XYZ file of C-alpha atoms in Angstrom:
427
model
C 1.131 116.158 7.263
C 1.272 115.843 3.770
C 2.182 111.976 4.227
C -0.898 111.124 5.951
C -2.923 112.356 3.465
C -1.120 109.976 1.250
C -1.583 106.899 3.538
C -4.924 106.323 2.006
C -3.694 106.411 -1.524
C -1.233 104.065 -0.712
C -3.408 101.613 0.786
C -5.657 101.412 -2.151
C -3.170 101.474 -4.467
C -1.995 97.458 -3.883
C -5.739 96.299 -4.990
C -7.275 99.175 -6.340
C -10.142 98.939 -9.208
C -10.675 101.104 -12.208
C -10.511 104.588 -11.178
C -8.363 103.497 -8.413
C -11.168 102.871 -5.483
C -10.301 99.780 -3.769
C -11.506 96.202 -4.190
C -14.144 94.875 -2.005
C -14.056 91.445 0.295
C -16.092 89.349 -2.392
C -13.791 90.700 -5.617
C -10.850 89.030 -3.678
C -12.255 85.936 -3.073
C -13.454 85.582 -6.943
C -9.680 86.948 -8.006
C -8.206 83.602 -5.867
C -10.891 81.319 -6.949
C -10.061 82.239 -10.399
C -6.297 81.909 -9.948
C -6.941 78.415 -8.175
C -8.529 77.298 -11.064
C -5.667 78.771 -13.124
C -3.511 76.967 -11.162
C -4.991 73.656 -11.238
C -5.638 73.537 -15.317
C -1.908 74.153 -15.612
C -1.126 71.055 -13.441
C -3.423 68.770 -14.585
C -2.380 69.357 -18.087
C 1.353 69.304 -16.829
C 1.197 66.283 -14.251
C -1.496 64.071 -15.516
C -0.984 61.318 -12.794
C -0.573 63.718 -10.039
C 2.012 65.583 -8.223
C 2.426 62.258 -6.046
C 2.247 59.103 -8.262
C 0.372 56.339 -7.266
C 1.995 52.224 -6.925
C 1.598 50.569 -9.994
C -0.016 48.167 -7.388
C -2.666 50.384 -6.045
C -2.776 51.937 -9.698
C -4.211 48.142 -10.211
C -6.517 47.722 -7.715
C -8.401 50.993 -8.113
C -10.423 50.369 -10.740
C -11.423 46.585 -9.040
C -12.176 48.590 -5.866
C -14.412 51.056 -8.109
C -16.071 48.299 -10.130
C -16.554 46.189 -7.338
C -18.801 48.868 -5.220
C -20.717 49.862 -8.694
C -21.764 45.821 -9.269
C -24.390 43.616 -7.390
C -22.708 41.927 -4.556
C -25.131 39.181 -3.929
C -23.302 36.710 -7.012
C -19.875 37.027 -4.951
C -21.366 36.289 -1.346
C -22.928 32.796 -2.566
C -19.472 31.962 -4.105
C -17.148 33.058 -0.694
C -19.635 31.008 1.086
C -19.145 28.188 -1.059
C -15.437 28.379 -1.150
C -15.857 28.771 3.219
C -17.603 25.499 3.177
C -15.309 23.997 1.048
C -12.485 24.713 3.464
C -14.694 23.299 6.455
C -14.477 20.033 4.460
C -11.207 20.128 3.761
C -10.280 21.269 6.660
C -12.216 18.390 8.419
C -10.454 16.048 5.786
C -7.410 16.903 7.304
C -8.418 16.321 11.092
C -9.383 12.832 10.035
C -5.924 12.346 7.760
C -4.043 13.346 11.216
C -6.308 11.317 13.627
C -5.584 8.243 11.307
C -2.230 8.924 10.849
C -1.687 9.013 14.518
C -3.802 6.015 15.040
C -1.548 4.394 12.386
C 2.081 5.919 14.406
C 0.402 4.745 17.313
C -0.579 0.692 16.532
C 2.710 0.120 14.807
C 4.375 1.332 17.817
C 6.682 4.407 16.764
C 4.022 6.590 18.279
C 6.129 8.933 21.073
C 3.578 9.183 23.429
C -0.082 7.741 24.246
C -2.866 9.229 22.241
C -6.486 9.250 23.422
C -9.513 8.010 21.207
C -12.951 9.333 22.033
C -15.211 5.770 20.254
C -18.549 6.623 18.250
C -22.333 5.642 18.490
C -22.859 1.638 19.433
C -21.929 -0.722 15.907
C -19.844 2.689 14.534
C -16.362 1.935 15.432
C -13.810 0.511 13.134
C -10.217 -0.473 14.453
C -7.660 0.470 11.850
C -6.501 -2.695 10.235
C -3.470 -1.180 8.143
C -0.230 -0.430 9.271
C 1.534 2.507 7.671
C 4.528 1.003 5.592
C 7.987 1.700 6.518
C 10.364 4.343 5.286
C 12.552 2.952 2.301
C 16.325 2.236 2.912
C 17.925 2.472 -0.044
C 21.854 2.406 1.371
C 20.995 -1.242 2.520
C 21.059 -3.106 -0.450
C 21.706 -0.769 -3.425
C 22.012 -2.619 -6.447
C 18.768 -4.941 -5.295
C 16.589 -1.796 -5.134
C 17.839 -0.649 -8.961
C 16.711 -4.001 -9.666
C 13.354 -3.708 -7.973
C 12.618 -0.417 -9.611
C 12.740 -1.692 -12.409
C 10.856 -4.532 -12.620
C 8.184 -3.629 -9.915
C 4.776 -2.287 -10.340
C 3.462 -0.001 -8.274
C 5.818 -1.243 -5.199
C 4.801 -4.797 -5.444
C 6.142 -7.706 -7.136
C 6.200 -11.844 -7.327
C 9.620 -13.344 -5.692
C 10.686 -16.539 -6.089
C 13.731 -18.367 -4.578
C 15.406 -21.394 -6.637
C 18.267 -23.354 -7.093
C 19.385 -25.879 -9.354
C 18.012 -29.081 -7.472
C 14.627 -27.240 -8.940
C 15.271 -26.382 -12.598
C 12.601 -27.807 -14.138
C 9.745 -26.766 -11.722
C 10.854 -23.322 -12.039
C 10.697 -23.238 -16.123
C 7.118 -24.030 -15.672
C 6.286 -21.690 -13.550
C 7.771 -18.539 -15.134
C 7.021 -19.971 -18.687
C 2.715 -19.709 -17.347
C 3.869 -16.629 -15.776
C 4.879 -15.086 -18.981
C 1.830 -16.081 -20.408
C -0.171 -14.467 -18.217
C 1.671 -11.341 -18.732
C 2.526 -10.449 -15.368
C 5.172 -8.192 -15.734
C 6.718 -8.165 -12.015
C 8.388 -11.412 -11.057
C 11.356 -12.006 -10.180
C 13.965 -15.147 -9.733
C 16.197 -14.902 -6.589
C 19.157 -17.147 -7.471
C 21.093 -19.039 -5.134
C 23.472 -20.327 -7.508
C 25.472 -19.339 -10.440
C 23.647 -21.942 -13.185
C 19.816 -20.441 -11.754
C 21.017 -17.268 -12.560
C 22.268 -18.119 -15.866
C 19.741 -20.096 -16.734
C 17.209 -16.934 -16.082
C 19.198 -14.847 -18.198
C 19.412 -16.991 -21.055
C 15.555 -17.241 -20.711
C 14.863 -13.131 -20.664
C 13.703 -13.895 -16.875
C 14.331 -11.122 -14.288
C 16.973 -12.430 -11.694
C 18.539 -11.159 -8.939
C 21.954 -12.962 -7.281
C 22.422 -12.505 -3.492
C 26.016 -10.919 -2.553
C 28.004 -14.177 -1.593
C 26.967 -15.281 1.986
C 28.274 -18.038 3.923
C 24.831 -19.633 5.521
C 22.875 -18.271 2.136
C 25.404 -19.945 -0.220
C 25.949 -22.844 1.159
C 22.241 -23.858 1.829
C 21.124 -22.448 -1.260
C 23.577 -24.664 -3.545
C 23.102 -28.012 -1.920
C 19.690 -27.319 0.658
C 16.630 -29.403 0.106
C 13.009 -27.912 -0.109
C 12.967 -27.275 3.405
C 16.020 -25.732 3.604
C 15.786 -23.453 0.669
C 12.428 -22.665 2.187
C 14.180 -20.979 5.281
C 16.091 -18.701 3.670
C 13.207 -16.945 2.249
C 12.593 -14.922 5.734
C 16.215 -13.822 6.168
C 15.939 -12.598 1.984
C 12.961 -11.306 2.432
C 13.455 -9.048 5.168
C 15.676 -6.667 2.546
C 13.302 -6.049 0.209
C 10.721 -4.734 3.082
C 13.337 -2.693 4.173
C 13.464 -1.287 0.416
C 9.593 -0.326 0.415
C 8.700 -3.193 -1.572
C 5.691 -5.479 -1.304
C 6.190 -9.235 -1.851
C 4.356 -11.791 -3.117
C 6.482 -14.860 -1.888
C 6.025 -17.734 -4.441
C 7.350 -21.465 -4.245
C 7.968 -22.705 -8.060
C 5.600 -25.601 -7.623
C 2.767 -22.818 -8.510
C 0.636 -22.549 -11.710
C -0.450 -18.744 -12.644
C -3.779 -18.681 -14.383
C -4.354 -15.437 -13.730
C -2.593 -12.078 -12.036
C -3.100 -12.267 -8.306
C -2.771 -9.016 -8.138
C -5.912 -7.844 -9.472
C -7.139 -10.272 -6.331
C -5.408 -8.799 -3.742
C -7.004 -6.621 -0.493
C -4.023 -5.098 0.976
C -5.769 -4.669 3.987
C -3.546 -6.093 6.282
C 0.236 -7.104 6.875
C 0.065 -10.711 5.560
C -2.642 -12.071 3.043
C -1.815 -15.592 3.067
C -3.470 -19.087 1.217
C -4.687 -21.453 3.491
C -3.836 -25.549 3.635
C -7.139 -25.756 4.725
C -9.255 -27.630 2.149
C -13.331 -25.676 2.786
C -14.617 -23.257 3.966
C -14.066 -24.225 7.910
C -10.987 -25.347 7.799
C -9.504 -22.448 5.452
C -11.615 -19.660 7.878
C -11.847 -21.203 11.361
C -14.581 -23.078 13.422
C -15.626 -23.959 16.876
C -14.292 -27.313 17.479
C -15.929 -28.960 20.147
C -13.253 -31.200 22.810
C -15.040 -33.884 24.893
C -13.606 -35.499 27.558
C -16.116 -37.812 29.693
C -14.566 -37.596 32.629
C -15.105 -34.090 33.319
C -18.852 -34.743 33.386
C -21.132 -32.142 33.428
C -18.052 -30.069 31.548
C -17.323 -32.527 29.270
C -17.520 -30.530 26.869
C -14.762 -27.894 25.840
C -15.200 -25.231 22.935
C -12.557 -24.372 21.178
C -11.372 -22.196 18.176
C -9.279 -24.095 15.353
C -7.632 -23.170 11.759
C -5.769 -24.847 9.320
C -2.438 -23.219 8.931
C -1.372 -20.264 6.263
C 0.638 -21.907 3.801
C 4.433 -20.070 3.815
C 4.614 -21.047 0.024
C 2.222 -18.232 -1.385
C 2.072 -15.189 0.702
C 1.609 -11.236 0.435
C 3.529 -9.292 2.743
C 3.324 -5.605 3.224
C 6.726 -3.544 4.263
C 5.840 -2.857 7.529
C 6.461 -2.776 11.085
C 5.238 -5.744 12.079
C 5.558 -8.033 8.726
C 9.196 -7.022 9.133
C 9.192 -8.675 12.704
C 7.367 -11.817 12.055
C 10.482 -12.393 9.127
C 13.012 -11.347 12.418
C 11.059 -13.756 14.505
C 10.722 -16.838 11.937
C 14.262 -16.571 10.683
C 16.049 -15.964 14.413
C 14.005 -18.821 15.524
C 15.061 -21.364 12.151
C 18.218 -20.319 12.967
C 18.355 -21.566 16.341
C 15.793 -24.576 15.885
C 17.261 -26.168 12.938
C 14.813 -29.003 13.272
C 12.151 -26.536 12.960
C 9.407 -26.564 9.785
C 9.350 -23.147 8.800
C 5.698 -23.397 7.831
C 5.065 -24.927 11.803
C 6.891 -21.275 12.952
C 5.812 -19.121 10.626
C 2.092 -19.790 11.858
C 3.532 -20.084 15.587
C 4.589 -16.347 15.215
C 1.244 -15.192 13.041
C -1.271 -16.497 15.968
C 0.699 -17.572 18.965
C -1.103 -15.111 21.584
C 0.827 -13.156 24.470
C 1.211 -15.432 27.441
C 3.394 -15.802 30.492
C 6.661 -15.534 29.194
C 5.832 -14.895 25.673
C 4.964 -11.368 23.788
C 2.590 -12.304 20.673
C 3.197 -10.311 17.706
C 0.781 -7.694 16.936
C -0.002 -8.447 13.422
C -3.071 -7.984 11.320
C -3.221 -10.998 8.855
C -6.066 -12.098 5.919
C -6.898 -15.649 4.451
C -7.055 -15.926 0.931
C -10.310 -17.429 -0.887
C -9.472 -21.042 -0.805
C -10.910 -21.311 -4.908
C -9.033 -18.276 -6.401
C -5.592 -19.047 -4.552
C -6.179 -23.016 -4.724
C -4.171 -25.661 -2.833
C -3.637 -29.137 -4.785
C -5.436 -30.843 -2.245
C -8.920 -28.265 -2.281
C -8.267 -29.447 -6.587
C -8.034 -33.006 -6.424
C -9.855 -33.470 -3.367
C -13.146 -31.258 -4.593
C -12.929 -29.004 -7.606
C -12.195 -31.674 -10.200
C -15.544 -33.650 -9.108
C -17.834 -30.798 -8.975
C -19.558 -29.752 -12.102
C -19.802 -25.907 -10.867
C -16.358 -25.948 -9.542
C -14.799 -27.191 -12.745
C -15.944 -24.487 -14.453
C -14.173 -21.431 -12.018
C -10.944 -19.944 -13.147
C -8.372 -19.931 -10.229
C -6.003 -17.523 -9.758
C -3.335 -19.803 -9.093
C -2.980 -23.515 -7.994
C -0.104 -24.906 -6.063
C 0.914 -28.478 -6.001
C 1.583 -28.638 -2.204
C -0.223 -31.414 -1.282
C 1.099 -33.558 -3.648
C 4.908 -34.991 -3.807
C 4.461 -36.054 -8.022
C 4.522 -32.217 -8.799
C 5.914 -32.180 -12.369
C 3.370 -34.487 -13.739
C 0.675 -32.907 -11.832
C 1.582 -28.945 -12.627
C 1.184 -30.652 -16.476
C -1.845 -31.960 -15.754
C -3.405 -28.830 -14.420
C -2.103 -26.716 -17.339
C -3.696 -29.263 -19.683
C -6.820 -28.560 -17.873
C -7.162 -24.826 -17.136
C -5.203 -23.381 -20.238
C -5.548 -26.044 -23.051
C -9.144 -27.095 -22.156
C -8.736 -31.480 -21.306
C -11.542 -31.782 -19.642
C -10.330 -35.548 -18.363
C -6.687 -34.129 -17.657
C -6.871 -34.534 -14.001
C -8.912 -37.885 -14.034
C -6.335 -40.540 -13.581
C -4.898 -39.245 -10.682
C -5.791 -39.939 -7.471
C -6.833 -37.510 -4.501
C -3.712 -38.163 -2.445
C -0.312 -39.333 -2.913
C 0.308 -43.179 -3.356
């Protein structure tokens, strides 16, 4: 009995008040609110950064996050929507870059499969007109490639081929090239007193390794002959990455051809022909009487690229018109390697013959100036006289020493009446 009468007692007695009368519902609450708060002082004085520390990462990016809702977003929509067009171009960029570069892959025929071309409006389209080069091969030929990268610029360069028979022709022509200043020339010497003679003269030269058909032609060979061997040469320094600008010695430099260049197409070549139909074709009309009513036959002419002064482009196809012209010298020896050379450039495909798929440009006959278009034209026209040529070469003409002289005399030292006593063709 007398603990029942306690049992009240002791329930009060765990939360009692003063005077010992229990606490009510809402003095509870306020007693854990305040012991919260307690709680919470004590930890954010003891654990600044919080019981769980954050990333130093997201640590970074909090404040950005917080800054970025509190500022005007309007400035930072323009610029992602400039930056999103930007892309689109690029991005477009791109899809062009690919669709030309498998054009390119395509045309020069290392394309694996066949691609499909969808053409634009009526007067739009536009065939691509320059083959990608080829990819360098060092291991053939290393010491000619230290040479080349050296005196190269930019991957291109002026080659020459000489031998003794030629000595003097060749002092002229890299003594005008010198003063020029064209920096990247260089003598191919196919004997051992050319490639002295070079050195002794600060000229850049470069000595094949000893080969039986190179070394014997090149010692002894004629014009002609030498002439040949250019294609086989050639062929290496393609292979190496190089452009070439193939130069006979009977050449005068009045200026540096290539500031004149378009490297547009595999071959840029000067022309034999003498104006401006000849050098660039015309419609040459055939008659023949008999045929009557079609007596009269159109047809399509041009006078020949000259194989003495040519730009050639390390490419597929260049690569196969030098295979093509040398196999065929080799195997023709009777053969004038300017009449193949031009065989091979326009030759079309026909029954029992593939034509080589090459894209090819005509020099301006007045910058890149035959002997014949000089003597023949320029020297009697009073508006002609007065244009600077890039170069002129003395093909026409079998008195080249005196006649390279002459020219100089005229172009570089100003004689007006240099060129006077000579007469438009050979006697």
């Amino acid at each position: 009995m007398a603990g029942r009468r306690e049992l009240p007692l002791m329930r009060g007695g765990g939360g009692g008040g003063a005077g010992g009368q229990p606490m009510s519902r809402g003095a509870r609450i306020l007693a854990a609110v305040v012991v919260g708060v307690t709680l919470g002082c004590v930890c954010a004085f003891l654990y600044p950064d919080g019981l769980i520390p954050r990333s130093p990462d997201s640590a970074l990016h909090w404040p950005r996050r917080a800054d970025s809702v509190a500022c005007d977003t309007t400035g930072e929509v323009a610029d992602l929507k400039s930056q999103l067009k930007s892309l689109e171009r690029k991005n477009a960029e791109l899809k062009k870059q690919i669709n030309e570069l498998s054009m390119k892959l395509q045309l020069s025929g290392q394309g694996g499969k066949e691609v499909s071309y969808k053409a634009g409006p009526f007067g739009t389209v536009k065939v691509l007109r320059t083959n990608p080069t080829v990819t360098p091969d060092e291991s053939i030929n290393p010491r000619l490639a230290k040479i080349l990268e050296q005196v190269a610029v930019k991957k291109e360069l002026i080659v020459a081929l000489a031998n003794s028979n030629v000595r003097e022709s060749l002092e002229m022509w890299f003594t005008n090239i010198k003063r020029v200043g064209i920096p990247n020339y260089l003598v191919v010497a196919l004997d051992d007193s050319i490639e002295s003679f070079c050195k002794s003269k600060d000229v850049p030269v470069y000595r094949p390794d000893p080969d039986e058909g190179i070394d014997s032609i090149g010692k002894t060979g004629g014009n002609h002959a030498v002439s040949g061997l250019k294609f086989r040469i050639l062929r290496q320094f393609l292979q190496l990455g190089y452009s070439v600008l193939l130069s006979d010695i009977d050449i005068i430099f009045f200026q540096n051809p290539f500031d004149h260049l378009y490297r547009d197409s595999d071959v840029e070549s000067m022309s034999d022909g003498h104006n401006n139909m000849t050098a660039y074709g015309f419609n040459d009309v055939f008659d023949e009487p008999s045929m009557g009513w079609a007596r009269y036959a159109h047809t399509m002419r041009i006078w020949v690229y000259n194989s003495g002064f040519f730009f050639i482009r390390p490419t597929i196809p260049s690569i196969e018109l030098l295979d093509r012209v040398a196999g065929r010298l080799s195997s023709e020896p009777k053969s004038w390697d300017q009449a193949v050379f031009n065989e091979e450039l326009f030759f079309p495909s026909h029954p029992g013959y593939e034509g080589l798929h090459i894209s090819k440009r005509t020099m301006d006959i007045y910058l890149f100036m035959n002997s014949k278009v000089l003597f023949k034209t320029v020297r009697k026209d009073a508006r002609l006289r007065k244009l600077k040529p890039v170069i002129v070469h003395l093909n026409y003409h079998p008195d080249k020493s005196d006649r390279m002289r002459a020219v100089i005399e005229f172009y570089v030292n100003g004689k007006q009446n240099a060129l006077d006593h000579f007469p438009d063709g050979s006697e």
